mmCIF file of C-alpha atoms in Angstrom:
data_model
loop_
_atom_site.group_PDB
_atom_site.id
_atom_site.type_symbol
_atom_site.label_atom_id
_atom_site.label_comp_id
_atom_site.label_asym_id
_atom_site.label_seq_id
_atom_site.Cartn_x
_atom_site.Cartn_y
_atom_site.Cartn_z
ATOM 1 C CA ASP Y 1 -54.546 7.302 3.784
ATOM 2 C CA THR Y 2 -51.218 7.417 4.748
ATOM 3 C CA GLY Y 3 -49.568 9.424 2.245
ATOM 4 C CA VAL Y 4 -48.488 13.875 2.396
ATOM 5 C CA SER Y 5 -51.053 15.479 3.703
ATOM 6 C CA GLN Y 6 -51.120 18.201 2.893
ATOM 7 C CA ASN Y 7 -54.310 21.904 3.173
ATOM 8 C CA PRO Y 8 -55.911 23.491 2.126
ATOM 9 C CA ARG Y 9 -55.485 22.433 -1.255
ATOM 10 C CA HIS Y 10 -56.034 26.220 -3.278
ATOM 11 C CA LYS Y 11 -55.864 29.640 -1.688
ATOM 12 C CA ILE Y 12 -56.892 32.675 -3.232
ATOM 13 C CA THR Y 13 -55.462 35.979 -0.815
ATOM 14 C CA LYS Y 14 -54.795 38.950 -1.552
ATOM 15 C CA ARG Y 15 -51.694 40.623 -2.128
ATOM 16 C CA GLY Y 16 -50.531 41.911 0.847
ATOM 17 C CA GLN Y 17 -51.810 39.153 3.551
ATOM 18 C CA ASN Y 18 -50.108 36.651 5.164
ATOM 19 C CA VAL Y 19 -50.293 32.745 4.441
ATOM 20 C CA THR Y 20 -49.673 29.907 5.486
ATOM 21 C CA PHE Y 21 -49.774 26.061 4.268
ATOM 22 C CA ARG Y 22 -49.704 23.072 6.341
ATOM 23 C CA CYS Y 23 -48.113 19.239 6.109
ATOM 24 C CA ASP Y 24 -48.499 15.854 6.908
ATOM 25 C CA PRO Y 25 -45.620 13.799 5.940
ATOM 26 C CA ILE Y 26 -45.822 10.083 6.585
ATOM 27 C CA SER Y 27 -46.186 9.464 10.126
ATOM 28 C CA GLU Y 28 -42.454 7.583 10.169
ATOM 29 C CA HIS Y 29 -40.682 9.864 7.903
ATOM 30 C CA ASN Y 30 -38.129 11.685 8.838
ATOM 31 C CA ARG Y 31 -37.542 14.509 6.053
ATOM 32 C CA LEU Y 32 -39.702 16.273 4.723
ATOM 33 C CA TYR Y 33 -39.305 19.129 1.980
ATOM 34 C CA TRP Y 34 -40.533 21.772 0.459
ATOM 35 C CA TYR Y 35 -41.113 22.843 -3.214
ATOM 36 C CA ARG Y 36 -42.668 25.437 -5.723
ATOM 37 C CA GLN Y 37 -43.940 25.154 -8.077
ATOM 38 C CA THR Y 38 -44.686 27.261 -11.364
ATOM 39 C CA LEU Y 39 -46.617 25.660 -14.332
ATOM 40 C CA GLY Y 40 -44.668 25.116 -16.959
ATOM 41 C CA GLN Y 41 -41.767 24.076 -14.275
ATOM 42 C CA GLY Y 42 -40.873 21.235 -13.003
ATOM 43 C CA PRO Y 43 -40.706 22.182 -9.213
ATOM 44 C CA GLU Y 44 -37.472 23.183 -7.425
ATOM 45 C CA PHE Y 45 -36.289 22.771 -4.296
ATOM 46 C CA LEU Y 46 -37.321 25.321 -1.127
ATOM 47 C CA THR Y 47 -36.051 24.341 1.570
ATOM 48 C CA TYR Y 48 -36.209 20.836 3.971
ATOM 49 C CA PHE Y 49 -36.080 19.501 7.374
ATOM 50 C CA GLN Y 50 -34.689 15.998 8.890
ATOM 51 C CA ASN Y 51 -36.256 16.092 12.123
ATOM 52 C CA GLU Y 52 -36.957 19.613 13.378
ATOM 53 C CA ALA Y 53 -34.270 20.684 12.767
ATOM 54 C CA GLN Y 54 -34.127 22.583 9.175
ATOM 55 C CA LEU Y 55 -31.259 21.050 7.850
ATOM 56 C CA GLU Y 56 -31.631 23.821 4.287
ATOM 57 C CA LYS Y 57 -32.592 26.779 2.667
ATOM 58 C CA SER Y 58 -32.332 27.263 -1.144
ATOM 59 C CA ARG Y 59 -32.547 31.019 -2.520
ATOM 60 C CA LEU Y 60 -34.975 31.170 -3.667
ATOM 61 C CA LEU Y 61 -36.780 31.145 -0.823
ATOM 62 C CA SER Y 62 -36.628 34.711 0.576
ATOM 63 C CA ASP Y 63 -37.102 36.318 3.427
ATOM 64 C CA ARG Y 64 -40.836 36.891 3.279
ATOM 65 C CA PHE Y 65 -41.128 33.200 3.656
ATOM 66 C CA SER Y 66 -40.264 30.885 7.017
ATOM 67 C CA ALA Y 67 -41.424 27.297 7.392
ATOM 68 C CA GLU Y 68 -41.111 25.092 10.469
ATOM 69 C CA ARG Y 69 -41.418 21.649 11.726
ATOM 70 C CA PRO Y 70 -41.729 22.041 15.537
ATOM 71 C CA LYS Y 71 -41.629 18.347 16.993
ATOM 72 C CA GLY Y 72 -40.598 16.598 13.787
ATOM 73 C CA SER Y 73 -43.775 15.774 12.367
ATOM 74 C CA PHE Y 74 -46.525 18.995 10.711
ATOM 75 C CA SER Y 75 -44.733 21.224 8.724
ATOM 76 C CA THR Y 76 -46.087 24.798 8.171
ATOM 77 C CA LEU Y 77 -44.815 27.013 5.202
ATOM 78 C CA GLU Y 78 -45.753 30.564 5.254
ATOM 79 C CA ILE Y 79 -45.719 33.873 3.157
ATOM 80 C CA GLN Y 80 -45.642 37.153 4.294
ATOM 81 C CA ARG Y 81 -46.534 39.893 2.594
ATOM 82 C CA THR Y 82 -47.788 38.045 -0.510
ATOM 83 C CA GLU Y 83 -46.674 39.784 -3.983
ATOM 84 C CA GLN Y 84 -48.617 38.896 -7.481
ATOM 85 C CA GLY Y 85 -44.876 36.538 -7.837
ATOM 86 C CA ASP Y 86 -45.823 34.364 -5.359
ATOM 87 C CA SER Y 87 -48.154 32.074 -7.266
ATOM 88 C CA ALA Y 88 -47.199 28.671 -7.786
ATOM 89 C CA MET Y 89 -47.746 25.232 -6.638
ATOM 90 C CA TYR Y 90 -46.191 24.235 -2.680
ATOM 91 C CA LEU Y 91 -45.113 20.550 -2.802
ATOM 92 C CA CYS Y 92 -45.152 19.184 0.689
ATOM 93 C CA ALA Y 93 -42.509 15.871 0.345
ATOM 94 C CA SER Y 94 -41.090 13.774 2.721
ATOM 95 C CA SER Y 95 -38.535 10.418 3.314
ATOM 96 C CA LEU Y 96 -37.130 7.542 5.557
ATOM 97 C CA PHE Y 97 -33.429 8.607 5.746
ATOM 98 C CA GLU Y 98 -31.999 4.985 5.684
ATOM 99 C CA THR Y 99 -29.976 5.366 2.881
ATOM 100 C CA SER Y 100 -29.465 8.171 0.426
ATOM 101 C CA ASN Y 101 -30.664 6.943 -2.576
ATOM 102 C CA THR Y 102 -35.125 6.856 -0.798
ATOM 103 C CA GLU Y 103 -37.857 7.534 -3.380
ATOM 104 C CA ALA Y 104 -39.844 11.330 -1.462
ATOM 105 C CA PHE Y 105 -43.350 10.615 -1.285
ATOM 106 C CA PHE Y 106 -45.351 13.935 -2.642
ATOM 107 C CA GLY Y 107 -48.401 15.125 -1.393
ATOM 108 C CA GLN Y 108 -51.196 17.368 -3.571
ATOM 109 C CA GLY Y 109 -49.950 20.103 -3.099
ATOM 110 C CA THR Y 110 -51.310 23.900 -1.885
ATOM 111 C CA ARG Y 111 -52.284 26.070 -5.299
ATOM 112 C CA LEU Y 112 -51.648 29.378 -3.901
ATOM 113 C CA THR Y 113 -53.603 32.481 -5.818
ATOM 114 C CA VAL Y 114 -51.852 35.706 -5.164
ATOM 115 C CA VAL Y 115 -54.824 38.422 -6.774
ATOM 116 C CA ALA C 1 -24.429 22.455 -10.414
ATOM 117 C CA GLN C 2 -26.861 19.827 -11.298
ATOM 118 C CA SER C 3 -29.082 19.936 -14.022
ATOM 119 C CA VAL C 4 -32.412 18.079 -16.737
ATOM 120 C CA ALA C 5 -33.086 18.622 -19.670
ATOM 121 C CA GLN C 6 -36.470 17.025 -20.924
ATOM 122 C CA PRO C 7 -36.351 18.740 -24.662
ATOM 123 C CA GLU C 8 -39.724 17.731 -25.178
ATOM 124 C CA ASP C 9 -42.177 19.925 -24.025
ATOM 125 C CA GLN C 10 -45.423 17.230 -25.343
ATOM 126 C CA VAL C 11 -45.220 13.567 -27.209
ATOM 127 C CA ASN C 12 -48.559 11.589 -28.572
ATOM 128 C CA VAL C 13 -48.222 8.114 -29.468
ATOM 129 C CA ALA C 14 -50.999 5.912 -30.141
ATOM 130 C CA GLU C 15 -52.960 3.700 -27.243
ATOM 131 C CA GLY C 16 -51.203 0.302 -27.882
ATOM 132 C CA ASN C 17 -47.738 2.070 -29.139
ATOM 133 C CA PRO C 18 -44.932 2.381 -27.876
ATOM 134 C CA LEU C 19 -43.344 4.936 -25.623
ATOM 135 C CA THR C 20 -40.232 6.945 -24.911
ATOM 136 C CA VAL C 21 -40.281 10.070 -22.715
ATOM 137 C CA LYS C 22 -36.710 11.933 -23.437
ATOM 138 C CA CYS C 23 -34.144 12.877 -20.744
ATOM 139 C CA THR C 24 -30.371 14.040 -19.791
ATOM 140 C CA TYR C 25 -28.635 15.341 -17.519
ATOM 141 C CA SER C 26 -25.637 17.269 -15.727
ATOM 142 C CA VAL C 27 -24.308 15.712 -12.263
ATOM 143 C CA SER C 28 -21.079 15.331 -11.159
ATOM 144 C CA GLY C 29 -20.351 12.077 -9.978
ATOM 145 C CA ASN C 30 -22.493 9.579 -10.325
ATOM 146 C CA PRO C 31 -25.689 10.300 -10.199
ATOM 147 C CA TYR C 32 -29.267 9.231 -8.679
ATOM 148 C CA LEU C 33 -31.749 8.942 -11.113
ATOM 149 C CA PHE C 34 -35.596 9.770 -10.392
ATOM 150 C CA TRP C 35 -38.295 9.594 -12.996
ATOM 151 C CA TYR C 36 -42.307 10.950 -11.351
ATOM 152 C CA VAL C 37 -45.413 11.183 -12.858
ATOM 153 C CA GLN C 38 -48.844 13.637 -11.896
ATOM 154 C CA TYR C 39 -52.675 13.971 -13.016
ATOM 155 C CA PRO C 40 -54.720 17.051 -13.109
ATOM 156 C CA ASN C 41 -54.507 19.136 -10.269
ATOM 157 C CA ARG C 42 -52.244 16.068 -7.480
ATOM 158 C CA GLY C 43 -49.438 15.920 -6.492
ATOM 159 C CA LEU C 44 -45.520 14.005 -8.598
ATOM 160 C CA GLN C 45 -45.885 10.289 -7.668
ATOM 161 C CA PHE C 46 -43.055 7.927 -8.472
ATOM 162 C CA LEU C 47 -42.837 6.145 -10.694
ATOM 163 C CA LEU C 48 -38.941 4.226 -10.779
ATOM 164 C CA LYS C 49 -35.446 5.171 -9.087
ATOM 165 C CA TYR C 50 -31.587 4.342 -11.041
ATOM 166 C CA ILE C 51 -29.350 4.098 -8.180
ATOM 167 C CA THR C 52 -26.932 1.480 -9.212
ATOM 168 C CA GLY C 53 -26.067 -2.291 -11.153
ATOM 169 C CA ASP C 54 -28.463 -2.930 -13.691
ATOM 170 C CA ASN C 55 -28.557 0.220 -16.690
ATOM 171 C CA LEU C 56 -32.273 -1.524 -17.341
ATOM 172 C CA VAL C 57 -34.602 -0.007 -14.244
ATOM 173 C CA LYS C 58 -38.596 -1.756 -14.062
ATOM 174 C CA GLY C 59 -41.132 0.472 -12.049
ATOM 175 C CA SER C 60 -44.926 1.277 -11.627
ATOM 176 C CA TYR C 61 -47.528 0.273 -14.507
ATOM 177 C CA GLY C 62 -46.122 -0.587 -16.481
ATOM 178 C CA PHE C 63 -43.146 1.626 -17.242
ATOM 179 C CA GLU C 64 -38.870 1.037 -17.465
ATOM 180 C CA ALA C 65 -36.161 3.260 -17.988
ATOM 181 C CA GLU C 66 -32.937 2.785 -19.592
ATOM 182 C CA PHE C 67 -29.542 4.129 -17.728
ATOM 183 C CA ASN C 68 -27.100 4.952 -20.637
ATOM 184 C CA LYS C 69 -23.546 6.772 -18.897
ATOM 185 C CA SER C 70 -22.296 7.995 -21.990
ATOM 186 C CA GLN C 71 -24.957 10.045 -23.889
ATOM 187 C CA THR C 72 -25.754 11.407 -19.796
ATOM 188 C CA SER C 73 -29.801 9.845 -21.031
ATOM 189 C CA PHE C 74 -31.738 8.203 -18.588
ATOM 190 C CA HIS C 75 -35.183 8.243 -20.942
ATOM 191 C CA LEU C 76 -38.719 6.602 -19.711
ATOM 192 C CA LYS C 77 -39.629 3.860 -21.924
ATOM 193 C CA LYS C 78 -43.057 1.610 -22.036
ATOM 194 C CA PRO C 79 -43.468 -1.288 -24.288
ATOM 195 C CA SER C 80 -47.692 -0.253 -24.683
ATOM 196 C CA ALA C 81 -48.736 2.724 -23.878
ATOM 197 C CA LEU C 82 -52.588 3.616 -22.396
ATOM 198 C CA VAL C 83 -54.989 6.885 -22.909
ATOM 199 C CA SER C 84 -54.827 6.243 -18.663
ATOM 200 C CA ASP C 85 -51.131 6.916 -19.269
ATOM 201 C CA SER C 86 -51.847 10.053 -20.028
ATOM 202 C CA ALA C 87 -50.114 12.953 -17.322
ATOM 203 C CA LEU C 88 -47.294 14.769 -17.292
ATOM 204 C CA TYR C 89 -43.870 13.442 -16.818
ATOM 205 C CA PHE C 90 -40.669 13.999 -14.895
ATOM 206 C CA CYS C 91 -37.194 13.280 -14.669
ATOM 207 C CA ALA C 92 -35.352 14.025 -11.612
ATOM 208 C CA VAL C 93 -31.679 13.766 -10.462
ATOM 209 C CA ARG C 94 -29.335 14.101 -7.750
ATOM 210 C CA PRO C 95 -25.651 13.771 -7.266
ATOM 211 C CA SER C 96 -24.745 9.910 -5.361
ATOM 212 C CA HIS C 97 -22.509 12.155 -3.334
ATOM 213 C CA LEU C 98 -24.007 14.278 -2.409
ATOM 214 C CA ALA C 99 -27.156 12.423 -1.422
ATOM 215 C CA GLY C 100 -25.788 12.180 2.278
ATOM 216 C CA SER C 101 -26.033 16.226 2.497
ATOM 217 C CA ALA C 102 -27.994 19.297 1.957
ATOM 218 C CA ARG C 103 -28.493 18.486 -1.977
ATOM 219 C CA GLN C 104 -31.577 17.836 -3.165
ATOM 220 C CA LEU C 105 -33.245 16.587 -6.037
ATOM 221 C CA THR C 106 -33.841 18.687 -9.376
ATOM 222 C CA PHE C 107 -36.410 17.986 -11.899
ATOM 223 C CA GLY C 108 -36.553 18.828 -15.337
ATOM 224 C CA SER C 109 -39.504 21.704 -17.013
ATOM 225 C CA GLY C 110 -42.036 17.817 -17.818
ATOM 226 C CA THR C 111 -43.407 16.253 -21.046
ATOM 227 C CA GLN C 112 -46.688 15.908 -21.825
ATOM 228 C CA LEU C 113 -47.586 12.413 -22.829
ATOM 229 C CA THR C 114 -50.532 12.026 -24.362
ATOM 230 C CA VAL C 115 -51.978 8.724 -25.276
ATOM 231 C CA LEU C 116 -54.584 8.840 -28.575
ATOM 232 C CA PRO C 117 -57.335 6.225 -28.501
#
């Protein structure tokens, strides 16, 4: 399968613990996005990378959140000192930035439950 | 700021009947518009997009959408619904003049489509 891959698919953690998610984009895609989706809502933009550069962060991305894409390939999203409000589906997407109208392809997501 | 409204949380339709899932948007300038579908425990799958040109856009699985600039709408349609079309549908918008910068997709809250056999 050459689509966007996310690991783990599910994560249950205790409040206050740190968690890290991984996203492997489609190999030739130079843009990578992180979104968060809570129940009954559409995805909300968190941050995106063009190659290894993080070009924008949403105000939703508090100081406890950090994302990296060190070699311009896979990306990690870390949440420190998790809170119950962090429980959500975290979606990764990638696209090829050739023109401004290119659609993004999404992974299956990582569902985080903070107990 | 851009926004998307999907006024119906739930749409039910009988198999074989036409379906419509509504979407209206607000954006400065010309929009790029997208429809995605999400099956349970799955990520979003791209269905179709409107960039420019013909207002009627055809996409995957027999879906199509009609762009109406005066009504700022981009309704998703299918002439004959299948039970397998039952899923959560999201409309999304991006302003075209900012697409080369850091402005990303804004999604609606989703519409659950149920096709009854």
